[in-house]
Coordinates of C-alpha atoms in Angstrom, one line a residue:
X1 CA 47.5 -83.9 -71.9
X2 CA 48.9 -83.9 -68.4
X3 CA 48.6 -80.3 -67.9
X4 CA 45.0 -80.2 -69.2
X5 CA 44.5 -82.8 -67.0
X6 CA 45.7 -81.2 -63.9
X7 CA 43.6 -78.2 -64.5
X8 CA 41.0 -80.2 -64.7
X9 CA 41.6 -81.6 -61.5
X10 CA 41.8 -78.7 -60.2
X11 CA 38.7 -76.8 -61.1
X12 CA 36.6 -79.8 -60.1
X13 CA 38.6 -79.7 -56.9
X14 CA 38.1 -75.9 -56.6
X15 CA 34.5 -76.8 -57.3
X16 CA 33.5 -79.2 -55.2
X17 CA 35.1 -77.1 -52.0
X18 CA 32.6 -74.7 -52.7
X19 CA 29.9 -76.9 -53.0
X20 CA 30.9 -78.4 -49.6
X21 CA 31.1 -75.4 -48.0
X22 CA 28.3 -74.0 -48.6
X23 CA 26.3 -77.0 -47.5
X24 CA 28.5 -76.2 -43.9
X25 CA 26.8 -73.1 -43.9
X26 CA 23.5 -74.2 -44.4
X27 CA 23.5 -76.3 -41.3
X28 CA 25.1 -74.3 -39.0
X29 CA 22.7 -71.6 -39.6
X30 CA 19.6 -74.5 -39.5
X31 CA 20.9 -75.6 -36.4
X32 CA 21.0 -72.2 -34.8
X33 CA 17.5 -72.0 -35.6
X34 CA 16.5 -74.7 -33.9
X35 CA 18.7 -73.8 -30.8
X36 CA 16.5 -70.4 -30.5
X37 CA 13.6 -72.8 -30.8
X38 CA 14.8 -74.7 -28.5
X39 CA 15.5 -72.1 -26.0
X40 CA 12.4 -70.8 -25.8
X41 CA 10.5 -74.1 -25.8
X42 CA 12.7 -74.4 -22.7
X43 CA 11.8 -71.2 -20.7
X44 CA 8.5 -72.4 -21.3
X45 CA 9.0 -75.9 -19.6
X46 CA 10.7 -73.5 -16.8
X47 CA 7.6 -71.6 -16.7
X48 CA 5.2 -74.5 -16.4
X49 CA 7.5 -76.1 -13.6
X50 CA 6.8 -72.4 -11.8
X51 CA 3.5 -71.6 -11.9
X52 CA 3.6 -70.5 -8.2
X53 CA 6.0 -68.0 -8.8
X54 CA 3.1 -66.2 -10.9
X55 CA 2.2 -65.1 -14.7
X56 CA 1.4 -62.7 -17.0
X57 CA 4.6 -60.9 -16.2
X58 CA 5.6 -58.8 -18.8
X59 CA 8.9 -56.9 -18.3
X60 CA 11.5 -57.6 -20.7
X61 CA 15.3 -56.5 -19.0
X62 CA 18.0 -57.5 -21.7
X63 CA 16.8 -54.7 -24.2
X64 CA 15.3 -57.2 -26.4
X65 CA 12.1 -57.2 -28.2
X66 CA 9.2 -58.5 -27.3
X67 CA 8.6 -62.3 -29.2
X68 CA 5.6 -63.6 -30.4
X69 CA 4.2 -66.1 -28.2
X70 CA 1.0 -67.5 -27.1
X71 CA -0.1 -65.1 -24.0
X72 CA 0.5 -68.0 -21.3
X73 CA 4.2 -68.2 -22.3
X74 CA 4.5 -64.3 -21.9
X75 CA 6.9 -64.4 -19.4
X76 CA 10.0 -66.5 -21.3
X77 CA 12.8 -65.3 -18.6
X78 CA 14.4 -68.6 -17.2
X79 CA 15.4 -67.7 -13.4
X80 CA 18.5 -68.1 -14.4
X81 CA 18.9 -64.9 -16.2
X82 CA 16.3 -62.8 -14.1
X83 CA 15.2 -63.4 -10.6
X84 CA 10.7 -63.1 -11.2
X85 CA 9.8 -60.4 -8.9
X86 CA 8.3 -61.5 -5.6
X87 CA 4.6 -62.1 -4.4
X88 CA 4.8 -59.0 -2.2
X89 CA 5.8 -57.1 -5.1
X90 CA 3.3 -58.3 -7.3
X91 CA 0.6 -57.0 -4.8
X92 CA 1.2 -53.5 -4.3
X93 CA 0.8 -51.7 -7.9
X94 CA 1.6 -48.3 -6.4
X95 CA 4.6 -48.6 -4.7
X96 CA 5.3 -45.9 -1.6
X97 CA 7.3 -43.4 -2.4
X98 CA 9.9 -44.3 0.6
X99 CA 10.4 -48.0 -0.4
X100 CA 10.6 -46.7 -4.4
X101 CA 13.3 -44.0 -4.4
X102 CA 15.3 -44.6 -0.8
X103 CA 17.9 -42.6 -2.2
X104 CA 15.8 -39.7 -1.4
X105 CA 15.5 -38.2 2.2
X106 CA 11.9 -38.7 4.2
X107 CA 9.4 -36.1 4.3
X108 CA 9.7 -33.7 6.6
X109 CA 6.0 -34.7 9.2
X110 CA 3.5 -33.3 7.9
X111 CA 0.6 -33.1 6.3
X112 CA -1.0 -36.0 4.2
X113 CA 1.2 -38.8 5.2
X114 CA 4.4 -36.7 3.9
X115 CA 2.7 -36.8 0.3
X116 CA 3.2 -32.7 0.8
X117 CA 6.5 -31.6 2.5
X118 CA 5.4 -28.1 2.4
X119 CA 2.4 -28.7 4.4
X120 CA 2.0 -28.9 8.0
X121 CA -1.2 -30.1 9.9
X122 CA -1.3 -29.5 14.3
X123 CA -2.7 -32.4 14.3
X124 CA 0.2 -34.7 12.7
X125 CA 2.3 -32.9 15.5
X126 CA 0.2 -34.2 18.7
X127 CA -2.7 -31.5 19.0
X128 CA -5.5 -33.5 20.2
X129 CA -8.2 -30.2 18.9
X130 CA -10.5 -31.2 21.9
X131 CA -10.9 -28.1 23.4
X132 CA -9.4 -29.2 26.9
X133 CA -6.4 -30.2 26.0
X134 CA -3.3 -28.1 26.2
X135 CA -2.2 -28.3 22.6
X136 CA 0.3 -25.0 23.0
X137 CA 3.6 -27.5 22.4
X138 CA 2.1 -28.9 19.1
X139 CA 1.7 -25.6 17.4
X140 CA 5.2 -25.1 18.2
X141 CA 6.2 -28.0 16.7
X142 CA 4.3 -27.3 13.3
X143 CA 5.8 -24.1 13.2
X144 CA 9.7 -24.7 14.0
X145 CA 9.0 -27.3 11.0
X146 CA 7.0 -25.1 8.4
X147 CA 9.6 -22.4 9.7
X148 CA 12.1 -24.3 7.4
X149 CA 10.5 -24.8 4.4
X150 CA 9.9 -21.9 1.5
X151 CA 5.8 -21.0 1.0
X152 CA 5.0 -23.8 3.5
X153 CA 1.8 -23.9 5.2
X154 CA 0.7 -24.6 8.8
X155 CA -3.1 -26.1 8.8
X156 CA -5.4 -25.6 11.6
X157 CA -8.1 -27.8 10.5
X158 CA -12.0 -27.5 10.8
X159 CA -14.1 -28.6 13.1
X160 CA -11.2 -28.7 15.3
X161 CA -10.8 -26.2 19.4
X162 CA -7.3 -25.8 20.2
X163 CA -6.1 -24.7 23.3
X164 CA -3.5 -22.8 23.0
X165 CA -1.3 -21.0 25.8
X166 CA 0.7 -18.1 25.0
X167 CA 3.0 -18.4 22.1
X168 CA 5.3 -16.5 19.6
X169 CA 5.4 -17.9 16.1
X170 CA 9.4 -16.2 15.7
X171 CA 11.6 -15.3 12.9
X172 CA 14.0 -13.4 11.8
X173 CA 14.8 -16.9 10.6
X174 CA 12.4 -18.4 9.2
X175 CA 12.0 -18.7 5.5
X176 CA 9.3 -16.4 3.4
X177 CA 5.8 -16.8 2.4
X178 CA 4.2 -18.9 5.4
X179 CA 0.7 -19.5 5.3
X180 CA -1.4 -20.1 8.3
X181 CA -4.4 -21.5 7.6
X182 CA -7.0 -21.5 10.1
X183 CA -9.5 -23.1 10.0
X184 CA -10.8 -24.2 13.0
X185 CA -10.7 -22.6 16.4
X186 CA -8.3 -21.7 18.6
X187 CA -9.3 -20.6 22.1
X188 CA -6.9 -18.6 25.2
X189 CA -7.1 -20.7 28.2
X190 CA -9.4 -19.8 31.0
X191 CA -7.4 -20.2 34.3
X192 CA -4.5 -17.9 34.8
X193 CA -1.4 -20.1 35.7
X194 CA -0.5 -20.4 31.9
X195 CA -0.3 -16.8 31.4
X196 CA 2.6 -15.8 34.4
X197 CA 2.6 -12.4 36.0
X198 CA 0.6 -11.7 32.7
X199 CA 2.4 -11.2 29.1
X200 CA 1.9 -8.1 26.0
X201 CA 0.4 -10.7 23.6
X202 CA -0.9 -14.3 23.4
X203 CA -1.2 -15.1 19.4
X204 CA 2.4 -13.8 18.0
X205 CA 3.8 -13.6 15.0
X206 CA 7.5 -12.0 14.9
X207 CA 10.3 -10.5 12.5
X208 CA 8.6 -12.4 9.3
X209 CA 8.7 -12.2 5.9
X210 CA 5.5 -12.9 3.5
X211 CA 3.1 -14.0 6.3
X212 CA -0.2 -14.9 5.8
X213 CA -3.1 -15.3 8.7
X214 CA -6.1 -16.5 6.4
X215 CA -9.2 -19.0 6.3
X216 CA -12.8 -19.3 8.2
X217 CA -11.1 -20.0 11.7
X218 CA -11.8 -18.1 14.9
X219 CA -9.6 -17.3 17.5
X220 CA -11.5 -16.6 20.9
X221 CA -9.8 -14.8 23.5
X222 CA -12.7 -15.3 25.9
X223 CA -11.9 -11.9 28.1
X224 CA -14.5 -11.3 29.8
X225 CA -12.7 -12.2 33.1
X226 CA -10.0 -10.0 32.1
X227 CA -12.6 -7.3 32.0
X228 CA -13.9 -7.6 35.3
X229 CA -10.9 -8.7 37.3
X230 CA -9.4 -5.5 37.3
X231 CA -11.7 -2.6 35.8
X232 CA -10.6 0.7 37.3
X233 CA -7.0 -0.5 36.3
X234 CA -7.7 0.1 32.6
X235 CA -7.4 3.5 31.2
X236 CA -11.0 5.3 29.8
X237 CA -11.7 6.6 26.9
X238 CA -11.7 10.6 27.8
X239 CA -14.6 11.7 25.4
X240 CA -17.2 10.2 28.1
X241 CA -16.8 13.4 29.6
X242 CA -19.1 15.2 26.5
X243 CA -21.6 13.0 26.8
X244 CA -24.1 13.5 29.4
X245 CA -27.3 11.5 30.0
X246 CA -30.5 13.0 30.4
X247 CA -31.4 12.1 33.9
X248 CA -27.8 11.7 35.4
X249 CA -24.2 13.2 34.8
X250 CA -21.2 11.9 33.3
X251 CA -20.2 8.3 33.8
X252 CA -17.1 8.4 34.8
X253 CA -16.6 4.5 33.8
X254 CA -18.4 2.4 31.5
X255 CA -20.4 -0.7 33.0
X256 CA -18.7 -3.9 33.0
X257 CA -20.0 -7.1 31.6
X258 CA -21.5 -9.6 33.4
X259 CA -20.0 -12.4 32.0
X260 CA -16.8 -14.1 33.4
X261 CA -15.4 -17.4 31.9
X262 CA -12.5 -17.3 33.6
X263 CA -11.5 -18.7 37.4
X264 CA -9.1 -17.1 40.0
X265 CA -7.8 -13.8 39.8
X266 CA -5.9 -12.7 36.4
X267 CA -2.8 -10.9 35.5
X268 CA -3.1 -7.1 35.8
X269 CA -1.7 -7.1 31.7
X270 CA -4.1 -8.1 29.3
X271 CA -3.2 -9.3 26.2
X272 CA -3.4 -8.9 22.8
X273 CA -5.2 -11.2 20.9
X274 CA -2.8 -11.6 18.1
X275 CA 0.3 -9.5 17.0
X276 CA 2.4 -9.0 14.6
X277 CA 5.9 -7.3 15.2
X278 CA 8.6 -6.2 12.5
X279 CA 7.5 -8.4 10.0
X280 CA 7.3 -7.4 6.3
X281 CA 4.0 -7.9 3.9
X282 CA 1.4 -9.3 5.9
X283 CA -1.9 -10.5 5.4
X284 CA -4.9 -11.0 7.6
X285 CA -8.0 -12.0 6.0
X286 CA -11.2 -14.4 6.0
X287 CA -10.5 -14.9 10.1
X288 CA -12.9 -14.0 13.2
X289 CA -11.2 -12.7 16.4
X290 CA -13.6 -11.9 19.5
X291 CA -13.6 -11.5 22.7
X292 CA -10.5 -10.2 23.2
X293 CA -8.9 -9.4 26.7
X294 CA -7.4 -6.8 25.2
X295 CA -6.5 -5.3 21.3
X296 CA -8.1 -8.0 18.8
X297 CA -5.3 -7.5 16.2
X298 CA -2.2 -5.3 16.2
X299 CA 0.9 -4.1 14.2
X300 CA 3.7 -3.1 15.3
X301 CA 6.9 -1.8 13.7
X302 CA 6.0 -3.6 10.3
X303 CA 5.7 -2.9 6.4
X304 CA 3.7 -3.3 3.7
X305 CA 0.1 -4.6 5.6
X306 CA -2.9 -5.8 4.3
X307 CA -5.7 -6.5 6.3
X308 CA -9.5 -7.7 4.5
X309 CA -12.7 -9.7 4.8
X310 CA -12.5 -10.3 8.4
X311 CA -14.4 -9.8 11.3
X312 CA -13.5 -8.7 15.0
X313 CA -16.4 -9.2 18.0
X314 CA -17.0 -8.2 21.4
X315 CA -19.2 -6.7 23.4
X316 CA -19.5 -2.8 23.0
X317 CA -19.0 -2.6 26.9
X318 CA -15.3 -4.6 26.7
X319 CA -13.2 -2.4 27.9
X320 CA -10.1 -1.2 25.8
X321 CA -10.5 -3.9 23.0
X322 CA -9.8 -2.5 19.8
X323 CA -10.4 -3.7 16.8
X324 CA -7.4 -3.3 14.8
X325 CA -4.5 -1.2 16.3
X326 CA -1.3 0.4 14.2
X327 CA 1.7 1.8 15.6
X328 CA 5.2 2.7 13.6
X329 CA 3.9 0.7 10.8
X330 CA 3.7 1.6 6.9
X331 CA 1.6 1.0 3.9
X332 CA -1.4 -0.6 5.3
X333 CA -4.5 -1.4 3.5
X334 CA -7.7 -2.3 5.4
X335 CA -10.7 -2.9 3.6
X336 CA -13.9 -5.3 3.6
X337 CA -14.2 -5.8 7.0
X338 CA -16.8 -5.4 10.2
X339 CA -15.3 -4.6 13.4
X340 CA -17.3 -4.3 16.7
X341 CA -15.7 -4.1 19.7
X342 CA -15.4 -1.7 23.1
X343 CA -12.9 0.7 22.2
X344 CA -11.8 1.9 18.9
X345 CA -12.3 -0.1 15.7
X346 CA -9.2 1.4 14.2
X347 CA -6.9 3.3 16.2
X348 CA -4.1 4.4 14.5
X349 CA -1.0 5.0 16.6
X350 CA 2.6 7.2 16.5
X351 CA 4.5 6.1 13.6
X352 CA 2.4 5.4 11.1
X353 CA 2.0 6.7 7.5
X354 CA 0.4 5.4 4.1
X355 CA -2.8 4.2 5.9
X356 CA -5.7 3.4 3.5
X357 CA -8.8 2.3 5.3
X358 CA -11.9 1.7 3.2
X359 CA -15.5 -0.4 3.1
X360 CA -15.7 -1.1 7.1
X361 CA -18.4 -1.4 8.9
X362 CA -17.5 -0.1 12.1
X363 CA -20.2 -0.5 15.8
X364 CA -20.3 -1.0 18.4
X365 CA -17.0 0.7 19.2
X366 CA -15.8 4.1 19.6
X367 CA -15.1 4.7 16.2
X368 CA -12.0 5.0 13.8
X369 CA -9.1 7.1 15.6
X370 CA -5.9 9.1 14.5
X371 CA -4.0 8.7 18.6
X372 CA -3.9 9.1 21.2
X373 CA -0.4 10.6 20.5
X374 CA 1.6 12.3 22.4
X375 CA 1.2 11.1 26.0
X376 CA 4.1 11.4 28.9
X377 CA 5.5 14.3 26.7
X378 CA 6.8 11.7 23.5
X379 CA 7.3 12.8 19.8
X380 CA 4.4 11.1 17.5
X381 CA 4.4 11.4 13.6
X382 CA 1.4 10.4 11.5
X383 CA 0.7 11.3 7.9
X384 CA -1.0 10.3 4.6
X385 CA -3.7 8.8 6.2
X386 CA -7.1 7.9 4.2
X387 CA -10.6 7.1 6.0
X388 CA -13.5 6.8 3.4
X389 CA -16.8 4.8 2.4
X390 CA -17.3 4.1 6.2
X391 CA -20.3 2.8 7.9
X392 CA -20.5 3.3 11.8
X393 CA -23.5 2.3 13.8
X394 CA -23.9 3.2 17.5
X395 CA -20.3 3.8 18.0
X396 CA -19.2 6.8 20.7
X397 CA -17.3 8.3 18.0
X398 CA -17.0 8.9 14.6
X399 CA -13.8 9.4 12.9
X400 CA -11.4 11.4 15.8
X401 CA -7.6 12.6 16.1
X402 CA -7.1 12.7 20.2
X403 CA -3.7 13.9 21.3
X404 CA -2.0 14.8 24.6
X405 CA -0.7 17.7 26.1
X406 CA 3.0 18.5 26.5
X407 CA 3.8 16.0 23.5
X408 CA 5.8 17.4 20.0
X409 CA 5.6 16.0 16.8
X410 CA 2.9 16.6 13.7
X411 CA -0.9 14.5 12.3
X412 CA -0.4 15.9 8.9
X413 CA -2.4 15.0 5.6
X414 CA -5.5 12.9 6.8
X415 CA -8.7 13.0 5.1
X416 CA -12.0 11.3 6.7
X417 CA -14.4 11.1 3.4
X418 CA -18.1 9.5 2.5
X419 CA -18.2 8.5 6.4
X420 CA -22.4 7.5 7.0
X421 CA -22.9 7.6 10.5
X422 CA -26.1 6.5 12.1
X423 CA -26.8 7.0 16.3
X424 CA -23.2 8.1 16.3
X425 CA -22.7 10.6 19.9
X426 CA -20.0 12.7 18.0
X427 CA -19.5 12.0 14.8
X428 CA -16.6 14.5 14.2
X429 CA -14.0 14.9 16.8
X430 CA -10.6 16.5 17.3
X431 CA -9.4 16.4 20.9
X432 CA -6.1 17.8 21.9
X433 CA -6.6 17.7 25.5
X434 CA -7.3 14.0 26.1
X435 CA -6.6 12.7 29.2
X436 CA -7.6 9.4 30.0
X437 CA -6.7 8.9 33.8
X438 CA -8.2 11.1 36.2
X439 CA -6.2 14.3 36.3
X440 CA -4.1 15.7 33.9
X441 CA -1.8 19.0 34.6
X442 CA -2.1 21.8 31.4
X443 CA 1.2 22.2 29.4
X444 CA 1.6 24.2 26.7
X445 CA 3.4 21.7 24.3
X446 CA 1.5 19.9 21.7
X447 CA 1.3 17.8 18.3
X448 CA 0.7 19.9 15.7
X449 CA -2.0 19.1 13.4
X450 CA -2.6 20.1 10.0
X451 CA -4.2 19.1 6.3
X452 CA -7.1 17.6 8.1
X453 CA -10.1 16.8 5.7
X454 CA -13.7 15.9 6.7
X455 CA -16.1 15.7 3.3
X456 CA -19.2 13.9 3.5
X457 CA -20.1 12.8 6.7
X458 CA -23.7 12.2 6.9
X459 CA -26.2 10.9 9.1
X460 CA -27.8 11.0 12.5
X461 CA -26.1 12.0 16.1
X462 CA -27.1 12.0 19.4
X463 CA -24.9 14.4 21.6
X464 CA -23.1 16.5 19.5
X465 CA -22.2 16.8 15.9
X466 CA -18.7 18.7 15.7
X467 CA -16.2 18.9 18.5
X468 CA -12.9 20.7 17.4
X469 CA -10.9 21.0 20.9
X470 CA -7.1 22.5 19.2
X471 CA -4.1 23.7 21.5
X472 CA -4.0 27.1 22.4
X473 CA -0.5 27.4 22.1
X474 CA -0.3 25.6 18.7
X475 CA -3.6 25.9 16.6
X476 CA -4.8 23.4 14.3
X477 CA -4.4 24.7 10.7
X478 CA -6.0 23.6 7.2
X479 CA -9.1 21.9 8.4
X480 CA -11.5 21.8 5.8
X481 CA -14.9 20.9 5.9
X482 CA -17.0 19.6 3.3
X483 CA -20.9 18.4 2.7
X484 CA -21.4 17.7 6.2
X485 CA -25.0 16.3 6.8
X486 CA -25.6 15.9 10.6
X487 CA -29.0 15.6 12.3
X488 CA -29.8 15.3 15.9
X489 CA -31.5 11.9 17.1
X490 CA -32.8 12.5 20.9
X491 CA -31.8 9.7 22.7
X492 CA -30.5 9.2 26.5
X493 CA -28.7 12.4 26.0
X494 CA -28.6 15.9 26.3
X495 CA -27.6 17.6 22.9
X496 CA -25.3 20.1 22.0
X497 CA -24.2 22.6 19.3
X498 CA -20.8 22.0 17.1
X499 CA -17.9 23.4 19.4
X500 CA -14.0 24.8 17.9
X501 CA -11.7 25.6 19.5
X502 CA -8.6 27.9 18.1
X503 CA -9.8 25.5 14.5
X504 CA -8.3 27.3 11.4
X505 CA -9.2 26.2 8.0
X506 CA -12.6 26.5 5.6
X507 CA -15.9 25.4 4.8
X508 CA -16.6 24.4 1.2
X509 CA -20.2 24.2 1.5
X510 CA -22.6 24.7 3.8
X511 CA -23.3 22.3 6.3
X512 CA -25.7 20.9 8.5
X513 CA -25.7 22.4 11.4
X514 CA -24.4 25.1 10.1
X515 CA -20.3 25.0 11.7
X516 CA -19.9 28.7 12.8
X517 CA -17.5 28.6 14.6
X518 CA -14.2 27.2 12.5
X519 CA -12.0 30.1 11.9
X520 CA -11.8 30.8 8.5
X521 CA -8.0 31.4 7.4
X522 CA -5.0 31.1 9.7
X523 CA -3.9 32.5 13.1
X524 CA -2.0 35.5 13.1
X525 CA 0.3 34.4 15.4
X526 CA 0.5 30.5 14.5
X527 CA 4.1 29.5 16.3
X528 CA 6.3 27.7 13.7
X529 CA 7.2 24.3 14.4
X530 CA 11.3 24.1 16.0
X531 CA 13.4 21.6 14.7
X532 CA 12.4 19.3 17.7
X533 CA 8.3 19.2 17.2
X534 CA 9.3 18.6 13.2
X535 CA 9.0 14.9 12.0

């Protein structure tokens, strides 16, 4: 009975610990329920105490999720836990982008408000763009900074006149693919203490690689001073001497323009408009250059040139302004453009080889030249040289080669094609006794020429339609001439018949005039080139 008894005891003691405990367990987890309850019930007595510190604040930091609460106890934070953001925070929804990642470097100045580091506006640099003042030192400062930075961009904005002294935006440093965007203008200035004793160029751009010249900008040399200060310094342009007026002879130098913008006495050296020197792939297009004292645009010693849609201006009478100048530079394209200027619109210098010009319109000017090569007894190679679907109106020349005597070297593999010519004085033209200074001694050295091409040049002349002038110690060979459709326009001056001189080569149709008197063949006694004339 005892033993019974004592399990008895202790199953109802066994029982009744289980019934205890679980009734623990029930209010502990009751009262943790009411402790969340009670936590939240006190964020929001925190929150009405707080009203000034704002609401609606929604940002939950603990990794929690979002509870369910009426929407004016939406932010249930006590201070305790979270610091609420502050009034000034709450005002600006877009933070800057200094004062939100500090951890990064500033912007570089530039364009935008920094928003672009790759973009760089004169005007964030100090240029004023009002046409008087001197904003040379700004320009250089937008540069030295876009200098730095890959595919960066220099702005020149619209509606905008810089004046801008001499200056040379300079490599071999700088990173690739610089744009500069011009927009606006940029003018030379008009008194000559800025320029010195006188300097080569005053828009440079040096030893670059991928640099672009682009936009609806013009840069304004404003040479006329430059062209009357010192006339009969400049050199002439030797075909003058064909061309004779009707009532008068030769003029021996063209009449100068009137105009003159600029005061005091300037440098004997003019300067180029803008340059570019031993830089690789280059682009100039969309841009106007005019009056310049000197070339508009020139290459030197670069590689791999395009030049399109833009425009070059001056008066035909500027003296020596070309248009576009090339010399000891490679693979250049020019196409899409009008050029008027004083001198040639092309002229295509020693050095130069892979030269494709196209679709330019080309007048006033003297037309689109291989030379002059070969001056002061130098070496001058040119080859591979294209000239076709060209419009020329009242130019001096057509398409020319001109070439000293006493120089060596070869003009090899040219053809002139689909050239329309309309009041053009001389229309085809090889000259191998140029001479643009007043006297010149005879020498029996020259540049050899040969592979010279002239198809389809049409139109209307007015002194003479074919002047081949070749050495007489080294003939040209391998000119060819093909549907040439030349009429006579009487004019100012008198008119003459097509003119060769020791001009080997063939006609593949007939032309008009008839060109009797290119030697058909080659010479008999055609001196071969030595190792020193050979390019």
């Amino acid at each position: 009975m005892s033993g019974i008894s004592f399990r008895s005891l202790t199953f109802m003691f066994l029982v009744a610990f289980l019934v205890w405990s679980s009734s623990i367990g029930t209010c502990i987890a009751r009262r943790g329920k009411h402790w969340r309850q009670s936590r939240y019930a006190a964020a929001s007595l925190s929150k009405k105490k707080g009203k000034d510190q704002g609401h609606g604040h929604n940002n939950y930091h603990n990794g929690g999720s979002k509870p369910k609460a009426p929407p004016h106890k939406t932010t249930p934070s006590s201070p305790k836990l979270k610091a609420p953001p502050s009034p000034k925070e709450k005002a600006a929804p877009s933070p800057k982008p200094k004062e939100k990642v500090p951890s990064t470097p500033p912007p570089q100045k530039g364009y935008s408000n920094g928003q672009h580091s790759n973009v760089f506006d004169v005007l964030d640099f100090g240029a004023k763009g009002d046409g008087k003042t001197d904003d040379t030192k700004a320009f250089q400062a937008a540069w030295a900074a876009a200098c730095k930075v890959e595919a960066s961009t220099v702005v020149v904005p619209v509606e905008f006149v810089f004046l801008v002294g001499p200056i040379s935006f300079s490599g071999p440093y700088c990173q690739a693919n610089i744009v500069f965007q011009l927009d606006g203008r940029i003018i030379a200035p008009t008194d000559s203490q800025p320029w010195g004793k006188g300097v080569l160029q005053w828009l440079e751009f040096t030893k670059l690689r991928g640099i672009t010249v682009q936009g609806k900008g013009i840069i304004d040399g404003r040479g006329s001073g430059w062209w009357q200060d010192a006339p009969y310094e400049d050199p002439y342009d030797d075909e003058r001497k064909l061309i004779i007026p009707l009532n008068s002879t030769v003029q021996e130098r063209p009449p100068m323009p009137v105009r003159n913008e600029l005061s005091g006495k300037m440098p004997s050296f003019k300067p180029t408009a803008l340059r570019f020197y031993g830089s690789f792939n280059v682009t100039v297009t969309g841009i106007t250059i005019q009056n310049s004292p000197q070339f508009h645009l020139k290459f030197d010693n670069c590689m791999g040139v395009v030049v399109h849609d833009m425009t070059v201006s001056s008066p035909g009478d500027s003296p020596n302004t070309d248009g576009i100048h090339l010399q000891n530079s490679k693979d250049v394209l020019i196409h899409g453009s009008n050029l008027a200027c004083g001198d040639d619109c092309v002229s295509i210098q020693t050095g130069c080889s892979n030269v494709y010009i196209h679709n330019v319109n080309c007048g006033p000017g003297h037309g689109i030249s291989i030379g002059s090569l070969g001056k002061d007894n130098t070496k001058a190679c040119v080859s591979n040289i294209t000239v076709r679907d060209i419009t020329m109106h009242n130019t001096m020349n057509g398409v020319r080669i001109k070439t000293w005597q006493g120089g060596s070297g070869s003009v090899q593999g040219v053809l002139f094609s689909n050239i329309q010519v309309s009041e053009v004085q001389l229309p085809i033209v090889i000259d191998q006794f140029y001479c643009d200074k007043r006297a010149c001694k005879n020498e029996t050295a020259a540049v050899s020429l040969s592979g010279i091409t002239y198809e389809k040049i049409r139109g209307t002349y007015t002194v003479k339609p074919v002047h081949l002038a070749c050495s007489d110690s080294l003939p040209c060979i391998g000119v060819t001439l093909s549907a040439i459709e030349l009429k006579p326009l009487q004019e100012r001056y008198h008119l003459y018949d097509p003119f060769c001189w020791q001009t080997f080569g063939e006609l593949t149709t007939p032309t008009v005039p008839p060109i009797g008197c290119l030697q058909i063949g080659k010479p008999s006694n055609n001196r071969v080139q030595s190792d020193h004339d050979m390019c």
